[in-house]
PDB file of C-alpha atoms in Angstrom:
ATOM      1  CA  UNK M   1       6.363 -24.306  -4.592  1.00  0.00           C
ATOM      2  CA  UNK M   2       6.459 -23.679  -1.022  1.00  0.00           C
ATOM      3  CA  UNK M   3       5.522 -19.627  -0.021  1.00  0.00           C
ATOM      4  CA  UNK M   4       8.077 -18.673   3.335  1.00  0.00           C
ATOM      5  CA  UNK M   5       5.919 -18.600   6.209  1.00  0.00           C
ATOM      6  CA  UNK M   6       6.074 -14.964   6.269  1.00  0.00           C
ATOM      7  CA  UNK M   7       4.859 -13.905   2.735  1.00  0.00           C
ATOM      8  CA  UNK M   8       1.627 -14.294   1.423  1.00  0.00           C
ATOM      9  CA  UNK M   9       1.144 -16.583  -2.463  1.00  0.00           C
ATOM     10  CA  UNK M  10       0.572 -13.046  -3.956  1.00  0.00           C
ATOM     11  CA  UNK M  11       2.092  -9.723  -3.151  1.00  0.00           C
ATOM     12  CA  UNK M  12       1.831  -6.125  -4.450  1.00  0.00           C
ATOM     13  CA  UNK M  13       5.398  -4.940  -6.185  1.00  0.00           C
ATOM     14  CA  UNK M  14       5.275  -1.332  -6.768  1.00  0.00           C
ATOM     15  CA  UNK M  15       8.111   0.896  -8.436  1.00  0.00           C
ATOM     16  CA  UNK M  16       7.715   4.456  -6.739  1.00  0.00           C
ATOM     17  CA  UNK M  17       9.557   7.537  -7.668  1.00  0.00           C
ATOM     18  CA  UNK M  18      10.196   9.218  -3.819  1.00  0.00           C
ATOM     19  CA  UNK M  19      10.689   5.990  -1.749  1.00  0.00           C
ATOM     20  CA  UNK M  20      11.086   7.979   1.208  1.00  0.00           C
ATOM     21  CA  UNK M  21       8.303   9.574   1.032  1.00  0.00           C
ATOM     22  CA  UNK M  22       6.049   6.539   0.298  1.00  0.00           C
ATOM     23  CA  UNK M  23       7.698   5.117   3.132  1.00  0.00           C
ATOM     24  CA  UNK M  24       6.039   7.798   5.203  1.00  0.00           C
ATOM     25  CA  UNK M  25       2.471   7.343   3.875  1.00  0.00           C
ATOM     26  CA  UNK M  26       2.628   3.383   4.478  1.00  0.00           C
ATOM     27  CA  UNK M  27       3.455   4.164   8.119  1.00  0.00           C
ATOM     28  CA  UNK M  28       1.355   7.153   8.467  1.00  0.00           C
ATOM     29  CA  UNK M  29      -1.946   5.702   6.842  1.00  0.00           C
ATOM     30  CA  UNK M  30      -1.535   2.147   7.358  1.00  0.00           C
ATOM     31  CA  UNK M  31       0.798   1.741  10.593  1.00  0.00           C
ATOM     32  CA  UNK M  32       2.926  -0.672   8.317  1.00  0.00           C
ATOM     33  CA  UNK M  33       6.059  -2.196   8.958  1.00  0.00           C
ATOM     34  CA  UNK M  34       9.491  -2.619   7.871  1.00  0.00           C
ATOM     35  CA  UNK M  35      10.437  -5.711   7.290  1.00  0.00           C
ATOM     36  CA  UNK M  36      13.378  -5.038   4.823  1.00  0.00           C
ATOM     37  CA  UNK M  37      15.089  -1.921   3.049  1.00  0.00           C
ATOM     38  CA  UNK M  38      18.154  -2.515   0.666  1.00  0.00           C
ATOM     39  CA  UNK M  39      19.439   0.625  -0.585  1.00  0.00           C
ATOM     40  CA  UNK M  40      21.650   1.175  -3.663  1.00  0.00           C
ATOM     41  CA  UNK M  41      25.366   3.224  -3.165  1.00  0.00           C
ATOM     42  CA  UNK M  42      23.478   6.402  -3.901  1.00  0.00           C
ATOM     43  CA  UNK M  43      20.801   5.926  -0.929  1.00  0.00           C
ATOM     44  CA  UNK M  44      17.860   5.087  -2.789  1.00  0.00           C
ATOM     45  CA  UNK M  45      15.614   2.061  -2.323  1.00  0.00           C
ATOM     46  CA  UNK M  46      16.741  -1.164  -4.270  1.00  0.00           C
ATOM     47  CA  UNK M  47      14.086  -3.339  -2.564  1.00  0.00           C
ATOM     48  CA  UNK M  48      11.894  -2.675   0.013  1.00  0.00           C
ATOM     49  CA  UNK M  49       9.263  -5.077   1.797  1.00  0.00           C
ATOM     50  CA  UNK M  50       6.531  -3.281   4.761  1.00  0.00           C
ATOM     51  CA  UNK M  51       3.972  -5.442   6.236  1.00  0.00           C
ATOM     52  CA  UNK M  52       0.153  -4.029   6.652  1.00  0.00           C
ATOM     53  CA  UNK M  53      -1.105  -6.522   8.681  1.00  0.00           C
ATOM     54  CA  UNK M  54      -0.257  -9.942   7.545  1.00  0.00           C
ATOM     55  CA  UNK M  55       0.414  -8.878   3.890  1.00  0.00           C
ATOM     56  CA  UNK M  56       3.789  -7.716   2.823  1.00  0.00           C
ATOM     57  CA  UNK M  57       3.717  -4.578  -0.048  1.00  0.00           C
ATOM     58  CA  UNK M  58       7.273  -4.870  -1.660  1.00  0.00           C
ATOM     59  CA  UNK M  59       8.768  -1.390  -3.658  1.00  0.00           C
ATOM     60  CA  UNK M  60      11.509  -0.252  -5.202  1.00  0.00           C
ATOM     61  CA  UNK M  61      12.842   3.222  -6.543  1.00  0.00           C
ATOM     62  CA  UNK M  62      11.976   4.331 -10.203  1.00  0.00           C
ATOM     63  CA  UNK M  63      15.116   4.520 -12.774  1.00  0.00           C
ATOM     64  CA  UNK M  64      15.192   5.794 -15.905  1.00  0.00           C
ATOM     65  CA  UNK M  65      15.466   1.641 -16.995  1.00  0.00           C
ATOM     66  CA  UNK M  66      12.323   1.231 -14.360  1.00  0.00           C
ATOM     67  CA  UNK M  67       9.824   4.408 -14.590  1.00  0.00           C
ATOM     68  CA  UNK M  68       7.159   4.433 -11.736  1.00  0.00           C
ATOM     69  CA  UNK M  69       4.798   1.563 -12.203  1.00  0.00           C
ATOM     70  CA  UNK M  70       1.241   2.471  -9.795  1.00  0.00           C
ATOM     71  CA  UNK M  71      -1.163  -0.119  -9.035  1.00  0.00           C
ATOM     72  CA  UNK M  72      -4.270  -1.029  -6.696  1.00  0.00           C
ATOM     73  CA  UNK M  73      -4.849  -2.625  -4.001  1.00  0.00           C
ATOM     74  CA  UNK M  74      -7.420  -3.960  -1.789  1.00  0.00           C
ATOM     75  CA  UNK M  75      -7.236  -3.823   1.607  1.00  0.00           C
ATOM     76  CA  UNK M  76      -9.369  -5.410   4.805  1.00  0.00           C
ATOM     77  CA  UNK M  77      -9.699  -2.262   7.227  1.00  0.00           C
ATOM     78  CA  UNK M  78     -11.435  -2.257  10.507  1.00  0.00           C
ATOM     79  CA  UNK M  79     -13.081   1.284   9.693  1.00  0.00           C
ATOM     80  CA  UNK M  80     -12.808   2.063   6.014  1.00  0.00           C
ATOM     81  CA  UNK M  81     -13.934   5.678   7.555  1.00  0.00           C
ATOM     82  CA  UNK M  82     -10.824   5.833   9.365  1.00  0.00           C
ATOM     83  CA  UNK M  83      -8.678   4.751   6.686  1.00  0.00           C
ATOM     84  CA  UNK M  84     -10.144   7.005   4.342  1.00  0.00           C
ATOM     85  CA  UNK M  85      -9.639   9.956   5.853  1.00  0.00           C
ATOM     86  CA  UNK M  86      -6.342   9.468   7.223  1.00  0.00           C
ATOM     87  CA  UNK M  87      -5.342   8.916   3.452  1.00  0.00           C
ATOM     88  CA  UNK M  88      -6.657  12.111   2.486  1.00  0.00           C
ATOM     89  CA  UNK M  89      -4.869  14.124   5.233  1.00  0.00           C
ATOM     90  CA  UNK M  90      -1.584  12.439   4.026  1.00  0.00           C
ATOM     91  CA  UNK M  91      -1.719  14.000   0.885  1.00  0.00           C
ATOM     92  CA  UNK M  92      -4.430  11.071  -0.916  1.00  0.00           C
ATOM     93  CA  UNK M  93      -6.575  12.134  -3.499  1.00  0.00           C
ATOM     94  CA  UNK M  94     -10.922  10.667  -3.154  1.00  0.00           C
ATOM     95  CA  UNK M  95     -11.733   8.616  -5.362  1.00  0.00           C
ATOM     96  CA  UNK M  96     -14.647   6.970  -4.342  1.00  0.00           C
ATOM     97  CA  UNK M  97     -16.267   7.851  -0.623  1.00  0.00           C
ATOM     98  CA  UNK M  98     -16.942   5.672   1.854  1.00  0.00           C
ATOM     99  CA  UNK M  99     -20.663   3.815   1.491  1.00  0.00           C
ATOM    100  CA  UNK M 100     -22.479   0.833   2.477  1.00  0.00           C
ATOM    101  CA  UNK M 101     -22.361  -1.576  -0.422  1.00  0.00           C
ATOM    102  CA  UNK M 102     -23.372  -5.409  -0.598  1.00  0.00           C
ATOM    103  CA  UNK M 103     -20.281  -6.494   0.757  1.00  0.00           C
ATOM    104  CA  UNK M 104     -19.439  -3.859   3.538  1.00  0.00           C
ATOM    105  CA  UNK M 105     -18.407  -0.408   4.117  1.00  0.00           C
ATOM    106  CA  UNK M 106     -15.641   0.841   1.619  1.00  0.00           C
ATOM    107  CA  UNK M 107     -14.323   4.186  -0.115  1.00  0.00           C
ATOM    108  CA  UNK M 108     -11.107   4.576  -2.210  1.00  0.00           C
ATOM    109  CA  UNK M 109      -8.426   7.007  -2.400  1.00  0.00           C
ATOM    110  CA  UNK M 110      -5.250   7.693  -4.669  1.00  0.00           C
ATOM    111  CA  UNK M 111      -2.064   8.232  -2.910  1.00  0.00           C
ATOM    112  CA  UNK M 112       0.309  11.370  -4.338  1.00  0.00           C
ATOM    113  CA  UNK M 113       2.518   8.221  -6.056  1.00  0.00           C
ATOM    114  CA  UNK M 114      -0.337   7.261  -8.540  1.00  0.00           C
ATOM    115  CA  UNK M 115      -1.652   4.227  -6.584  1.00  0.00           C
ATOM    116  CA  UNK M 116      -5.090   3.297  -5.602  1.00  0.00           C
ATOM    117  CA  UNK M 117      -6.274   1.688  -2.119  1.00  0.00           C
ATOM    118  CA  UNK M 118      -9.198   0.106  -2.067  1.00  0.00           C
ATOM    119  CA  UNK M 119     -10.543   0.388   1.655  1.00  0.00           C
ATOM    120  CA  UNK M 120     -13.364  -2.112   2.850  1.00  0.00           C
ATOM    121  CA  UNK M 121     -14.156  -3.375   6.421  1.00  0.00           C
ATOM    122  CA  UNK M 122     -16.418  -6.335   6.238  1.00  0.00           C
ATOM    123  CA  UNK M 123     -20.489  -6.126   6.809  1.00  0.00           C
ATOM    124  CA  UNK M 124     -20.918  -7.206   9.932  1.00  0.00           C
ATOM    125  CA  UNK M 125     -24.415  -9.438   9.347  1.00  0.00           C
TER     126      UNK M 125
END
């Protein structure tokens, strides 16, 4: 199987209940993207793709057939400081903060749709 050029073998597919408002955070916290929105005849988000760097998080609207599904991801960050805190002030909830650890700095915080990022910028060594 051959990936498009512009998606990555694996890619985060989250149902979120308040699409616009997710929307917000991903631009707000991560500077991400839009790279496509389809919307159903009543507005909402049937499928939505935003790029954070070179990796594409894909989301659609909860239903009643297709409750909100959270999930976590990890993310390369050039400050996981930065990242951190910007999630919090965007409505994020700690849950871990940031430290050194064996493989760099990271922290991680819960966003107000159930999801968990995993922040870590790479030990410089």
């Amino acid at each position: 199987m051959k990936t498009p050029d512009y998606y990555l073998p694996i890619m985060p597919y989250l149902v979120i209940k308040d699409t616009a408002r997710f929307i917000t955070f991903l631009k707000n916290v991560f500077n991400a993207t839009e790279q496509y929105a389809g919307k159903r005849d009543d507005g909402t988000v049937m499928h939505a793709e935003f790029s954070i760097g070179k990796a594409v998080v894909m989301f659609t609207e909860a239903t009643d057939t297709y409750p909100p599904f959270p999930a976590g991801m990890f993310v390369m960050v050039e400050s996981a400081d930065d990242l951190y805190a910007k999630g919090l002030a965007h409505g994020g909830t700690s849950l871990q903060e940031p430290g050194d650890r064996e493989y760099g700095r990271s922290a991680g915080f819960a966003d107000p749709f159930g999801n968990q990022w995993w922040v870590t910028q790479r030990r410089l060594s």
